[in-house]
mmCIF file of C-alpha atoms and ligand atoms in Angstrom:
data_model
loop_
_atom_site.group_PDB
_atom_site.id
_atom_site.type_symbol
_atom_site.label_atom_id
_atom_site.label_comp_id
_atom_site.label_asym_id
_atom_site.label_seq_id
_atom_site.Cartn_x
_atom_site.Cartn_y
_atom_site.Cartn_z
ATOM 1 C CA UNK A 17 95.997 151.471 105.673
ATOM 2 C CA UNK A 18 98.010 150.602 102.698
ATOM 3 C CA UNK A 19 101.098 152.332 101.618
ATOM 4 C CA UNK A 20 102.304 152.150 98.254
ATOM 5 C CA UNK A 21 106.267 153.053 97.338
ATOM 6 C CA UNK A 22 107.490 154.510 94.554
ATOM 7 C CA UNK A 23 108.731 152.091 91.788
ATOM 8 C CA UNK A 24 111.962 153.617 92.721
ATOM 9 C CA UNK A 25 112.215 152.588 96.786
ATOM 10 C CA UNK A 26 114.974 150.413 97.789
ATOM 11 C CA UNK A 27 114.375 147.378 100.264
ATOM 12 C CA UNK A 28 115.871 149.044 102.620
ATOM 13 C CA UNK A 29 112.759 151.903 102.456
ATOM 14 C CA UNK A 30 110.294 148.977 102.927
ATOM 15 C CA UNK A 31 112.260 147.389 105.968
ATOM 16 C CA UNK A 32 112.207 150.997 107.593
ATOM 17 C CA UNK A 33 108.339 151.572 107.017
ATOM 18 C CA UNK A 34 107.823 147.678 108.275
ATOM 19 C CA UNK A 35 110.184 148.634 111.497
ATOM 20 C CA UNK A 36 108.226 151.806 112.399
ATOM 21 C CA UNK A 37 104.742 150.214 111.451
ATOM 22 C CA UNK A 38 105.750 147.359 114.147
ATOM 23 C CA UNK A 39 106.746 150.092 116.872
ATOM 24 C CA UNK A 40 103.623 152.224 116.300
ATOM 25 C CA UNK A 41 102.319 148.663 117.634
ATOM 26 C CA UNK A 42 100.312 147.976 114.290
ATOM 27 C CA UNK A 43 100.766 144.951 111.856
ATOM 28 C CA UNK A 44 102.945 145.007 108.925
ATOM 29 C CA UNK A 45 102.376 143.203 106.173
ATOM 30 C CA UNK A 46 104.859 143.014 103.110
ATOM 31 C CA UNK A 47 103.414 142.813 99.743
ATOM 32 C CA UNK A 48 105.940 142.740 97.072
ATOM 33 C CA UNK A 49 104.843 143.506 93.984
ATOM 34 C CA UNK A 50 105.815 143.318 89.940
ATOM 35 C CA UNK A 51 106.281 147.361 89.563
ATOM 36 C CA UNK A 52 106.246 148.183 93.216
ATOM 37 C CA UNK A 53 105.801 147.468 96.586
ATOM 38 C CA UNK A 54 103.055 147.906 98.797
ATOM 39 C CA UNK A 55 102.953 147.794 102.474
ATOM 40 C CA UNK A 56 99.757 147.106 104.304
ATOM 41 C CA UNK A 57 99.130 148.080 108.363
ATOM 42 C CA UNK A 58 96.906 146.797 110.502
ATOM 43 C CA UNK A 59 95.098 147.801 113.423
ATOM 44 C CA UNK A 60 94.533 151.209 115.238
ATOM 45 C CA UNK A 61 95.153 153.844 112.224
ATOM 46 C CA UNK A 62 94.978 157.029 114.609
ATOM 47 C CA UNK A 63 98.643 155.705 115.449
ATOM 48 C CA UNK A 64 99.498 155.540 111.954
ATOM 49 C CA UNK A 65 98.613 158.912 110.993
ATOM 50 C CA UNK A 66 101.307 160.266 113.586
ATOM 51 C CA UNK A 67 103.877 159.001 111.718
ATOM 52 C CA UNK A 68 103.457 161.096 108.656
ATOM 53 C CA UNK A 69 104.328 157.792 105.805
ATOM 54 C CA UNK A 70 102.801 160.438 103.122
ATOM 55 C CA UNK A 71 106.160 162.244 103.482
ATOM 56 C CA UNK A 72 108.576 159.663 103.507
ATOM 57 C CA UNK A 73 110.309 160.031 100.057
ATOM 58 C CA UNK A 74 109.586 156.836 98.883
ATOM 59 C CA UNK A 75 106.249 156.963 99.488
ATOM 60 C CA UNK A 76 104.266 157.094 95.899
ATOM 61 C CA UNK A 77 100.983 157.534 98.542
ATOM 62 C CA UNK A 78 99.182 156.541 101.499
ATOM 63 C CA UNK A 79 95.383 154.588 100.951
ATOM 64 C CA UNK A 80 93.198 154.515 103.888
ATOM 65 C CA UNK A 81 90.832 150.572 103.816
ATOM 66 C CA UNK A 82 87.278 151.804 104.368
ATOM 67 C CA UNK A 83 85.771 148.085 104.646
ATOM 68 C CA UNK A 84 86.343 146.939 108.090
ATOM 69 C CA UNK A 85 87.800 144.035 107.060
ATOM 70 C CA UNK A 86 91.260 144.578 106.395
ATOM 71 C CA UNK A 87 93.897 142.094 105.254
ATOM 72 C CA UNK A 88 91.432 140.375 103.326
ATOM 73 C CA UNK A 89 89.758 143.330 101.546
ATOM 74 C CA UNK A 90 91.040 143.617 97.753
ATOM 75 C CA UNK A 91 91.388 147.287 98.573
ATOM 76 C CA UNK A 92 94.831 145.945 100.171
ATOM 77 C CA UNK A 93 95.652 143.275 97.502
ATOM 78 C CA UNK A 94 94.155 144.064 93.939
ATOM 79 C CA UNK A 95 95.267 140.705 92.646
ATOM 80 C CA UNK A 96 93.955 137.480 93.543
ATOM 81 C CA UNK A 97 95.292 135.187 96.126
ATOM 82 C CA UNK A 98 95.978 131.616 94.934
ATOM 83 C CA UNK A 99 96.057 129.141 98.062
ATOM 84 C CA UNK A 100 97.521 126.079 97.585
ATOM 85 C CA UNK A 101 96.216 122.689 98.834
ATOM 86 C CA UNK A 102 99.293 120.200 99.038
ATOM 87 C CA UNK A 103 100.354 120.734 95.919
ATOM 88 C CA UNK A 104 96.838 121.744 94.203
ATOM 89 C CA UNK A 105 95.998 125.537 93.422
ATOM 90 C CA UNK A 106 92.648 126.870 94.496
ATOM 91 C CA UNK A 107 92.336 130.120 92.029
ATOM 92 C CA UNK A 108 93.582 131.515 89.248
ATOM 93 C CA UNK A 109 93.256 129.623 86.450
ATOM 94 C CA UNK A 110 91.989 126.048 87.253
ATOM 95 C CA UNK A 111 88.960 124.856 88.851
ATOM 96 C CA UNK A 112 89.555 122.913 91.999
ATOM 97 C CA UNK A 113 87.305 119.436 92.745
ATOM 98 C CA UNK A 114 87.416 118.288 96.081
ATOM 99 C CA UNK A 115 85.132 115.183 96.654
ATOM 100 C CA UNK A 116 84.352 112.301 99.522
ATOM 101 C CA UNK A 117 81.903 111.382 102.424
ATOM 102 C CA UNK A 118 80.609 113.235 104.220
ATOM 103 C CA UNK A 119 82.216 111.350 107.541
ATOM 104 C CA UNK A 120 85.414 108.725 107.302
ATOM 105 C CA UNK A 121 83.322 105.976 108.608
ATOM 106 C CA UNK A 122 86.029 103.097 108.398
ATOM 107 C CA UNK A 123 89.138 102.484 106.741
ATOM 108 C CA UNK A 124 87.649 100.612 104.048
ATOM 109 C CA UNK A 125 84.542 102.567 103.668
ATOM 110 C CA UNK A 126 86.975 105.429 103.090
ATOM 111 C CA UNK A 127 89.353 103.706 100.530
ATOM 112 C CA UNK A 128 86.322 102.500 98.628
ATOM 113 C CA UNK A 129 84.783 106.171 98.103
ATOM 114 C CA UNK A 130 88.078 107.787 97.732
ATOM 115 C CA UNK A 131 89.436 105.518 94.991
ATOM 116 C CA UNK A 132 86.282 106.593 93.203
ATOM 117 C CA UNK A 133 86.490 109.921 94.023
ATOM 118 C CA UNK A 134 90.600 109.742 92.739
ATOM 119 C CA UNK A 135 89.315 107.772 89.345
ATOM 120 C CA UNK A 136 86.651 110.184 88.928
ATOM 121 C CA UNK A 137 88.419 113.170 88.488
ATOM 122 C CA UNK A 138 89.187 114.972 91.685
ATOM 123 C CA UNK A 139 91.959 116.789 92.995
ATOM 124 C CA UNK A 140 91.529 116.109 96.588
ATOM 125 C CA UNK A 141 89.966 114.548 99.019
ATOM 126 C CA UNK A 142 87.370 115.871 101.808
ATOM 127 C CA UNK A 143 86.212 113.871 104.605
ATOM 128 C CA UNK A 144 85.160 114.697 108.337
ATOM 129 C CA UNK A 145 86.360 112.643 111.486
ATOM 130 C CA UNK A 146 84.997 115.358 113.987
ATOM 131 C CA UNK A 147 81.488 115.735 113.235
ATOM 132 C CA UNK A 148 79.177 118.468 114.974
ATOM 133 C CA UNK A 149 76.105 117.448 114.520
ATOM 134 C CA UNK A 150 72.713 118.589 115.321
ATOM 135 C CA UNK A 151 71.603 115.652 117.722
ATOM 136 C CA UNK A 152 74.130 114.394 120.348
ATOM 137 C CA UNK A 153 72.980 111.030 119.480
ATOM 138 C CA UNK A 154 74.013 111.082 116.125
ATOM 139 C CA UNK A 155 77.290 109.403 114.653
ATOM 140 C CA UNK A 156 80.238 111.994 116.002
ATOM 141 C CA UNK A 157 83.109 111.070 113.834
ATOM 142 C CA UNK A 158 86.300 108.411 114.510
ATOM 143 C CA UNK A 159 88.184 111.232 115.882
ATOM 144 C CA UNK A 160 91.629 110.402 115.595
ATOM 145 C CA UNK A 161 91.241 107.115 114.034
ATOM 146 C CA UNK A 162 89.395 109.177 111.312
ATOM 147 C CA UNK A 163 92.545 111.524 110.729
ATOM 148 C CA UNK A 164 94.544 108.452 110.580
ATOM 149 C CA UNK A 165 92.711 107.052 108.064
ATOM 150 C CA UNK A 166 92.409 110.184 106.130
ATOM 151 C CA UNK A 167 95.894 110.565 106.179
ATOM 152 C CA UNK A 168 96.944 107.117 104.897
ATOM 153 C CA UNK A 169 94.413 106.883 102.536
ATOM 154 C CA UNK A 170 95.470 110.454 100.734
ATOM 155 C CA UNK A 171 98.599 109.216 100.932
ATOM 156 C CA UNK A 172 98.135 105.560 98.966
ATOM 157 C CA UNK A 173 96.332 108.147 96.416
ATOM 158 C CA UNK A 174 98.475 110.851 96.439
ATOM 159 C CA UNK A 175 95.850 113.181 96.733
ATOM 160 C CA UNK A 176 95.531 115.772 99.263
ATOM 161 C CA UNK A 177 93.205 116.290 102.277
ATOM 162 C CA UNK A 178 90.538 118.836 103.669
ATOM 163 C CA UNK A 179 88.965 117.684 107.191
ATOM 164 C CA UNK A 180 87.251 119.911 109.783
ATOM 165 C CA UNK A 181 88.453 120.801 113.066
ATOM 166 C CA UNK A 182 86.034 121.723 115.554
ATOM 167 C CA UNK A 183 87.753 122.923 118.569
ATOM 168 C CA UNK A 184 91.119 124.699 119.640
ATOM 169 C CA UNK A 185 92.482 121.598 121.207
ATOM 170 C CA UNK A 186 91.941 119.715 117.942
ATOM 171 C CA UNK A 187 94.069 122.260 115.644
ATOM 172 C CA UNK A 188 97.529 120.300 116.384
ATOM 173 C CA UNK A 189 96.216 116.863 115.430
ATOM 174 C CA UNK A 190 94.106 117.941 112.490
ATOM 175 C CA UNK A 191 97.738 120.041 111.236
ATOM 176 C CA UNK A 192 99.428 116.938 111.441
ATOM 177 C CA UNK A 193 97.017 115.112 109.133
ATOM 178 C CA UNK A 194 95.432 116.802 106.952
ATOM 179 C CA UNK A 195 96.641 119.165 104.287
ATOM 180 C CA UNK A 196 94.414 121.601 104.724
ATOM 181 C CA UNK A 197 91.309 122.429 107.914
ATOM 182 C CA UNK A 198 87.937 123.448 107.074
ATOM 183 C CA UNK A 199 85.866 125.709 109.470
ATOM 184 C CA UNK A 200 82.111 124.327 109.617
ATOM 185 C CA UNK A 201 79.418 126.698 109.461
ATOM 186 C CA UNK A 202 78.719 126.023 112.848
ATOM 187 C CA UNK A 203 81.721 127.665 114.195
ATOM 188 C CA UNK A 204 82.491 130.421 111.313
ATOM 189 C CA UNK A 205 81.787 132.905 114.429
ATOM 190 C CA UNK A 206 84.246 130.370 116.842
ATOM 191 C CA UNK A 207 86.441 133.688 117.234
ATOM 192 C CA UNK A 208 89.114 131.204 119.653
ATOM 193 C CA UNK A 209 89.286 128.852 116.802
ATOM 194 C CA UNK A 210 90.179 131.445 114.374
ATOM 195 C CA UNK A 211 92.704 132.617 116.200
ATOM 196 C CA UNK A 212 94.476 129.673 116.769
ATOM 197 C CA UNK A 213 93.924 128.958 112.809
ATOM 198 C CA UNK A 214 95.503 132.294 112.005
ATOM 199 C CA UNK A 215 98.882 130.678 113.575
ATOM 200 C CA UNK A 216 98.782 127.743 112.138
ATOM 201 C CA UNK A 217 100.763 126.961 108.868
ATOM 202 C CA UNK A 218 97.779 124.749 106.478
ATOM 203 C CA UNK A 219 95.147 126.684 104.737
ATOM 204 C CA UNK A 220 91.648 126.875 105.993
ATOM 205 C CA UNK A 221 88.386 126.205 103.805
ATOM 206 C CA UNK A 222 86.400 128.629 105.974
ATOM 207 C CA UNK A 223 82.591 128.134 105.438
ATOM 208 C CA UNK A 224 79.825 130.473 105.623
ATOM 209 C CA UNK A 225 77.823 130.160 108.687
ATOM 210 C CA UNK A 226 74.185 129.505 107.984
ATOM 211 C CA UNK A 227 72.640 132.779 109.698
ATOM 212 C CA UNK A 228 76.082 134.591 108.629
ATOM 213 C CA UNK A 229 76.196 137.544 105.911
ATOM 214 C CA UNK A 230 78.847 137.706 103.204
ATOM 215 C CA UNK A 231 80.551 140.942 105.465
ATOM 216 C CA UNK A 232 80.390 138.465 108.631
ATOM 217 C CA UNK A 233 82.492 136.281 106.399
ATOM 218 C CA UNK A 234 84.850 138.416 105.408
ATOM 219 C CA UNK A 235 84.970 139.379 108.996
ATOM 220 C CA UNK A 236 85.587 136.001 110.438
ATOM 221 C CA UNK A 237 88.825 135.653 108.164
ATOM 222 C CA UNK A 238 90.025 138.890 108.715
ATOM 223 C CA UNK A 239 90.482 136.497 112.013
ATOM 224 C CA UNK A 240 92.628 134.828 110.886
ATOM 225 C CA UNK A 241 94.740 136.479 108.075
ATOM 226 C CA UNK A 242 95.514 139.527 111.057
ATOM 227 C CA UNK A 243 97.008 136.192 113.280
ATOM 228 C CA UNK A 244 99.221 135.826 110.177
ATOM 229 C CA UNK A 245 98.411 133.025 108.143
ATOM 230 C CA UNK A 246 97.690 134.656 104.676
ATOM 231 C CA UNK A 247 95.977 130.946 103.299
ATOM 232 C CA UNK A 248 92.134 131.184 103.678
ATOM 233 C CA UNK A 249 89.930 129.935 101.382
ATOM 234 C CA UNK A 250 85.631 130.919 101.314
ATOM 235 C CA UNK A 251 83.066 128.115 101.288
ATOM 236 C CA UNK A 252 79.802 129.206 100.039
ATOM 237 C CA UNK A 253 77.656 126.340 101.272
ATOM 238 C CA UNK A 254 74.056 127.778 101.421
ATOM 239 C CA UNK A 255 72.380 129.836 104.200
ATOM 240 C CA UNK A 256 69.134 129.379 106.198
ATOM 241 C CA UNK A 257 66.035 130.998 104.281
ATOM 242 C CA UNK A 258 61.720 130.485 104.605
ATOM 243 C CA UNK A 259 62.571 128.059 101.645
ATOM 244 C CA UNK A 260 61.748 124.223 102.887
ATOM 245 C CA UNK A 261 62.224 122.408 99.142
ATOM 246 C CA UNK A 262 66.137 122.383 99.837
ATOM 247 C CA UNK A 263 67.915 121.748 102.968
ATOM 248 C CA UNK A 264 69.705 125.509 102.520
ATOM 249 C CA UNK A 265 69.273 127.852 99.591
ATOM 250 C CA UNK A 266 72.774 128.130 98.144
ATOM 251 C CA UNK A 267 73.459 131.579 97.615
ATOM 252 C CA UNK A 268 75.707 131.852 94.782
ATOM 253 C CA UNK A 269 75.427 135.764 94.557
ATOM 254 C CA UNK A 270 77.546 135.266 97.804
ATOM 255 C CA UNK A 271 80.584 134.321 95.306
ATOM 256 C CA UNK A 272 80.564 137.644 93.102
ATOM 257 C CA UNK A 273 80.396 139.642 96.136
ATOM 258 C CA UNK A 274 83.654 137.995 97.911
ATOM 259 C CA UNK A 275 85.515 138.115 94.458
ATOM 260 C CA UNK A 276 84.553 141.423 94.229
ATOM 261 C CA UNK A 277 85.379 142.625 98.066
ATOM 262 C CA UNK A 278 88.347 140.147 98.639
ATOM 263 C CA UNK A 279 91.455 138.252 97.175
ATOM 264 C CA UNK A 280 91.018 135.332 98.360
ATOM 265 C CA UNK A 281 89.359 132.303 96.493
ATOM 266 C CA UNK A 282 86.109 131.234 96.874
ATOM 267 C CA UNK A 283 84.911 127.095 96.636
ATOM 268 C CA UNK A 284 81.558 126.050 96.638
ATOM 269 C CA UNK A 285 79.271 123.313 98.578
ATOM 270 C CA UNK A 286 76.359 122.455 96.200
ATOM 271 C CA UNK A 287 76.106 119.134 98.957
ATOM 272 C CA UNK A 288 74.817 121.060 102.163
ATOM 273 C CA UNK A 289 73.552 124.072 99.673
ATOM 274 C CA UNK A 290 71.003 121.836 98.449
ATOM 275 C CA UNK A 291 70.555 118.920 100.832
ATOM 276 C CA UNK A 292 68.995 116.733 97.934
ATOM 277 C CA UNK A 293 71.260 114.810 95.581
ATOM 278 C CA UNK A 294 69.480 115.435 92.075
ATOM 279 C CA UNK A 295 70.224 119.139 92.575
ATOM 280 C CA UNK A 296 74.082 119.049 93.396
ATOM 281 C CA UNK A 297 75.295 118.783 89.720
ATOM 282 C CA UNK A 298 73.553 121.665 88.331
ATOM 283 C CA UNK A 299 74.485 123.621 90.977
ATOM 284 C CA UNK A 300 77.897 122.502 90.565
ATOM 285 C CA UNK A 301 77.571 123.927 87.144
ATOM 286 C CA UNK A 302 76.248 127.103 88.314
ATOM 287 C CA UNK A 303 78.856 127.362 90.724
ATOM 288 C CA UNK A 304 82.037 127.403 87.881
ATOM 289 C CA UNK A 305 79.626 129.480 85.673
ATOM 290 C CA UNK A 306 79.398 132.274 88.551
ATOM 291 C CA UNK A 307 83.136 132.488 89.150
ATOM 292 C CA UNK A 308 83.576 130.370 91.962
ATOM 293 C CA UNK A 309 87.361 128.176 92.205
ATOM 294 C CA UNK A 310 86.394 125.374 92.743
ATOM 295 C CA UNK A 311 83.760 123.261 94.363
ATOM 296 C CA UNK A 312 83.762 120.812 97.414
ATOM 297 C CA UNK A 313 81.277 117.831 97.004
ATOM 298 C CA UNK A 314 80.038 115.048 99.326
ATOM 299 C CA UNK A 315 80.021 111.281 97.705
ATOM 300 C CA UNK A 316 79.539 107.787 99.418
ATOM 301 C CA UNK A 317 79.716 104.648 97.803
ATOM 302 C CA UNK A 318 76.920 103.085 99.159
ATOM 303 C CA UNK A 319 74.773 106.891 100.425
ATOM 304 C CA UNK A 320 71.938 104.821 101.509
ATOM 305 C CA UNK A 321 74.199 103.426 104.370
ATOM 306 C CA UNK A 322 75.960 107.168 104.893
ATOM 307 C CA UNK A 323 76.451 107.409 108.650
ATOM 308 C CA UNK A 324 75.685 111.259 107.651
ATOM 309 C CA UNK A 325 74.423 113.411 105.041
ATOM 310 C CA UNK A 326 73.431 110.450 102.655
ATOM 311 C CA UNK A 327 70.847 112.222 101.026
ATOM 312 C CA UNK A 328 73.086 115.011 99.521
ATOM 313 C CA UNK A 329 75.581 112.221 98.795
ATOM 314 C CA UNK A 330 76.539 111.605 95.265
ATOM 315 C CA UNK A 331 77.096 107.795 94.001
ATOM 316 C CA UNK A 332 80.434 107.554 92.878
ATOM 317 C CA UNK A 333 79.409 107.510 88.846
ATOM 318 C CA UNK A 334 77.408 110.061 89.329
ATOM 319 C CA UNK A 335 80.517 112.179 90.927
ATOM 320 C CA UNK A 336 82.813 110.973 88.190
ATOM 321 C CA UNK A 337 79.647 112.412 85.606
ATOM 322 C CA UNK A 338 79.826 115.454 87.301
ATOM 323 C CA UNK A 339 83.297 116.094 86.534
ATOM 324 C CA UNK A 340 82.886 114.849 83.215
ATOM 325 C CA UNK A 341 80.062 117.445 82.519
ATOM 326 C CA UNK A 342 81.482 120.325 84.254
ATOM 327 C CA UNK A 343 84.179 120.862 81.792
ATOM 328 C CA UNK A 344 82.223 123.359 79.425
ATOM 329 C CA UNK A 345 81.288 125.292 81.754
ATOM 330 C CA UNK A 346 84.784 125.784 83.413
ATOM 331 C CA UNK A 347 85.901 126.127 79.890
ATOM 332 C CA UNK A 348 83.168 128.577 79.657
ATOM 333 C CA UNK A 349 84.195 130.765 82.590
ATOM 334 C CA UNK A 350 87.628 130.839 81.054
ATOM 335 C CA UNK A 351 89.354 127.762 82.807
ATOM 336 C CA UNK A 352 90.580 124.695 82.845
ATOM 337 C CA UNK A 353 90.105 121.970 85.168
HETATM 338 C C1 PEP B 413 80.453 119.115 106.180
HETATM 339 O O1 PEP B 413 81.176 119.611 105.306
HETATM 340 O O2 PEP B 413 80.214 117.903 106.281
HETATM 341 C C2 PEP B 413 79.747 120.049 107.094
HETATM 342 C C3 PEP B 413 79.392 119.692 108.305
HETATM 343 O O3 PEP B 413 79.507 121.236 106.512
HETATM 344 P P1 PEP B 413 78.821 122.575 107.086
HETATM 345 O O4 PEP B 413 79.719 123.034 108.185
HETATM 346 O O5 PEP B 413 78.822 123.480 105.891
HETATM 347 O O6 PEP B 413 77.439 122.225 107.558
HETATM 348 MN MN1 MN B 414 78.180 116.769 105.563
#
């Protein structure tokens, strides 16, 4: 439900409304606005009703959310969300570029790519050191050593860092070294791990899951936005189709509709969406032309040696031409990168 005051309420109206919204045992959430305030509850509404906000004299009127997804619907925040990785912005005007391996494989496997990934243009680093991965006998990730190495190595660049975290126990460590955790699309459904997310202070790069509609999406975030932490960010990064040419058929529609139903911003993976190298630059392109933020691409220096993913791996001067020909159509979608 979402409650907007009259431009004329005081603070104190807004701490009242928050007060009783807590004792009806619903969520509050504050949303301070330009002209005026709005208040947002969550959970139960039948308690809601019962306390009669329509009323209250500063009360300009009283919305009821019809998407089941609340917090994250734009029904409760009309303007978009910009969530902040270390100290880059993912939404609003600029176009985010997030680039690396698929795995940190080594310390100097990871300096080498990420120095090319820094000199080619991007604003931040991505790199996995807990991998799920289909077979059990495939590489699995450093683990800790990989955070480690993520950490220094964003450091020595001064660019931040996006990892994954697969499991609850993991959330602590991954917090502590990287600046921001990404949800695979293996575990967009992990409900335990969302929770835990949604009290957690980084932001979370929250991937579609591969059998997973855009409303299952929005769902899973809902997640973790009602735990409290406001700073999710959607991955669009291709979903299981009859199609066999690519590894998944990026579905870029996806991005309208979650601009469209949410405020929250929206990257894209044109490395898993396509599985095959030659088609993760156009679809890059596509990607900034549809509306997406920003984009999250895998690069190796050496992919024919990748430990993972090496045939959706860019070479690093083919990531640095990717940046260099993405600028029209940023420009073109009326931003900057
Ligand atoms: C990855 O980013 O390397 C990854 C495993 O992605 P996804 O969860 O989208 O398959
Ligand atoms: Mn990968």
């Amino acid at each position: 439900m979402i409650i907007v005051l009259k431009p004329s309420a005081a603070e104190s109206d807004a701490r009242e409304i928050l007060d009783r919204i807590a004792e009806a045992g619903l969520k509050p959430l504050h949303m301070p606005g330009v002209e005026r305030t709005v208040i947002g509850a969550l959970g139960d509404e039948r308690r809601l009703g019962a306390l009669h906000f329509e009323s209250h004299p500063a009360v300009e009127r009283v919305d009821e959310i019809l998407a089941p997804y609340k917090a994250v619907s734009r029904e409760m925040h009309p303007t978009d969300t910009v969530v902040s990785i270390g100290k880059v912005p993912v939404g609003g005007e600029g176009f985010a570029v997030f680039g690396g391996p698929c795995a940190v494989e080594g310390r100097d496997a990871f300096a080498m790519t990420a120095r090319a990934v820094a000199d080619g243009g991007a604003h931040g680093l991505r790199g996995g050191a807990f991998k799920p991965r289909t077979s059990p006998y495939s590489f699995q990730g450093l683990g800790l050593e990989g955070l480690e190495i993520l950490r220094d190595v964003g450091r020595e660049l001064g660019l931040p860092t996006i990892t994954e975290v697969v499991e609850v126990a993991d959330v602590d460590a991954v917090e502590s070294h990287a600046d921001a955790f990404q949800v695979g699309a293996r575990n967009m459904q992990n409900f335990r791990l969302l929770t835990a997310l949604g009290q957690a202070s980084r932001p979370v790069i929250l991937k579609r899951g591969m059998a997973a509609s855009v409303e299952d999406l929005l769902m899973a975030a809902e997640y973790i936005l009602s735990e409290g932490n406001q700073n999710v960010i959607f991955c669009e990064r291709g979903i299981r189709t009859f199609e066999k040419g690519t590894r998944n058929t990026l579905d870029l529609s996806a991005v309208c509709q979650l601009k469209a139903k949410s405020h929250l911003p929206v990257l894209v993976d044109p490395s898993h969406g396509t599985g095959v190298r030659a088609y993760v630059t156009p679809m890059a392109f596509a990607a900034a032309a549809c509306g997406a933020d920003g984009i999250l691409v895998e690069v190796h220096h050496d992919p024919k040696r990748a430990l993972s993913d090496g045939a959706q791996s860019l070479f690093p001067e083919q990531f640095t031409d990717l940046v260099t020909r993405l600028r029209p159509f940023v420009a073109a979608a009326g931003r900057h990168l």
